[in-house]
Amino acid sequence: MNQLTVRGFDRELERRLRQIARDRGVSLNRAALLLLRRGAGLEPPHPGHTVVGDSLDEFLGVWSPEEEQDFLKSIEIFERIDESPWADESGG
């Protein structure tokens, strides 16, 4: 197993690390590894939660002005309200 030395913990981080170790009943080393794995996206941040990650990055981008206008035009129909369900049966 590899060893790595980390220096420069501020007091707030040290207190939080000690609190996590105490709450979980683990060593400071184990608590630090847990936080490092979570920060690196290798572990979910909390039980039952997942990390978003970068798996959808290839789908991110920017539309050209033409693409934006094409899209907005294609969804115009969804902006209209069909009032027929609220129309009075008497026709008024």
Coordinates of C-alpha atoms in Angstrom, one line a residue:
M1 CA 0.0 0.0 0.0
N2 CA 1.3 3.5 -0.9
Q3 CA 2.0 6.2 1.6
L4 CA 1.4 9.9 1.1
T5 CA 2.1 12.7 3.5
V6 CA -0.3 15.6 3.6
R7 CA 0.6 18.8 5.4
G8 CA -1.0 22.1 5.9
F9 CA -4.3 21.1 7.5
D10 CA -6.0 24.2 8.9
R11 CA -7.7 24.0 12.3
E12 CA -11.2 23.8 10.9
L13 CA -10.3 20.9 8.6
E14 CA -8.4 19.1 11.3
R15 CA -11.4 19.4 13.7
R16 CA -13.8 18.1 11.1
L17 CA -11.5 15.2 10.2
R18 CA -11.2 14.3 13.9
Q19 CA -15.0 14.6 14.3
I20 CA -15.6 12.2 11.4
A21 CA -13.0 9.7 12.7
R22 CA -14.6 9.9 16.2
D23 CA -18.2 9.6 14.9
R24 CA -17.4 6.6 12.7
G25 CA -15.0 5.0 15.1
V26 CA -12.2 4.9 12.7
S27 CA -8.6 6.2 12.6
L28 CA -7.7 9.6 11.4
N29 CA -6.0 8.0 8.4
R30 CA -9.2 6.0 7.5
A31 CA -11.3 9.2 7.9
A32 CA -8.9 11.2 5.6
L33 CA -9.0 8.4 3.0
L34 CA -12.8 8.5 3.1
L35 CA -12.9 12.2 2.5
L36 CA -10.2 12.0 -0.2
R37 CA -12.1 9.3 -2.1
R38 CA -15.3 11.3 -1.8
G39 CA -13.6 14.5 -3.0
A40 CA -12.1 12.6 -5.9
G41 CA -15.6 11.3 -6.9
L42 CA -14.7 7.7 -6.1
E43 CA -17.3 7.4 -3.4
P44 CA -20.8 8.7 -3.0
P45 CA -20.9 11.9 -0.9
H46 CA -23.4 10.4 1.5
P47 CA -25.0 7.0 1.9
G48 CA -27.7 6.6 -0.8
H49 CA -26.5 9.5 -2.9
T50 CA -24.5 9.2 -6.1
V51 CA -21.8 11.4 -7.7
V52 CA -22.7 13.1 -10.9
G53 CA -19.2 12.7 -12.5
D54 CA -18.3 13.6 -16.0
S55 CA -20.1 10.8 -18.0
L56 CA -22.4 13.3 -19.8
D57 CA -19.7 15.9 -20.6
E58 CA -19.7 14.9 -24.3
F59 CA -23.3 16.1 -24.6
L60 CA -22.6 19.6 -23.2
G61 CA -22.1 22.4 -25.5
V62 CA -23.5 25.7 -26.9
W63 CA -26.1 26.1 -29.6
S64 CA -25.6 28.4 -32.4
P65 CA -28.2 31.2 -32.7
E66 CA -29.8 29.3 -35.6
E67 CA -30.0 26.1 -33.5
E68 CA -31.5 28.0 -30.7
Q69 CA -34.2 29.5 -32.9
D70 CA -35.0 26.1 -34.5
F71 CA -35.4 24.6 -31.0
L72 CA -37.6 27.5 -29.7
K73 CA -39.8 27.3 -32.9
S74 CA -40.2 23.5 -32.4
I75 CA -41.5 23.9 -28.9
E76 CA -43.8 26.8 -29.5
I77 CA -46.8 24.5 -29.5
F78 CA -46.1 23.6 -25.9
E79 CA -46.4 27.3 -24.9
R80 CA -50.1 27.4 -26.0
I81 CA -52.8 26.6 -23.5
D82 CA -55.7 24.4 -24.7
E83 CA -58.7 26.0 -23.0
S84 CA -61.2 23.5 -24.2
P85 CA -61.1 21.4 -21.0
W86 CA -62.2 24.6 -19.1
A87 CA -64.8 25.7 -21.7
D88 CA -68.4 26.0 -20.4
E89 CA -70.6 23.2 -21.8
S90 CA -73.2 25.7 -22.8
G91 CA -70.7 27.1 -25.2
G92 CA -70.0 30.4 -23.4

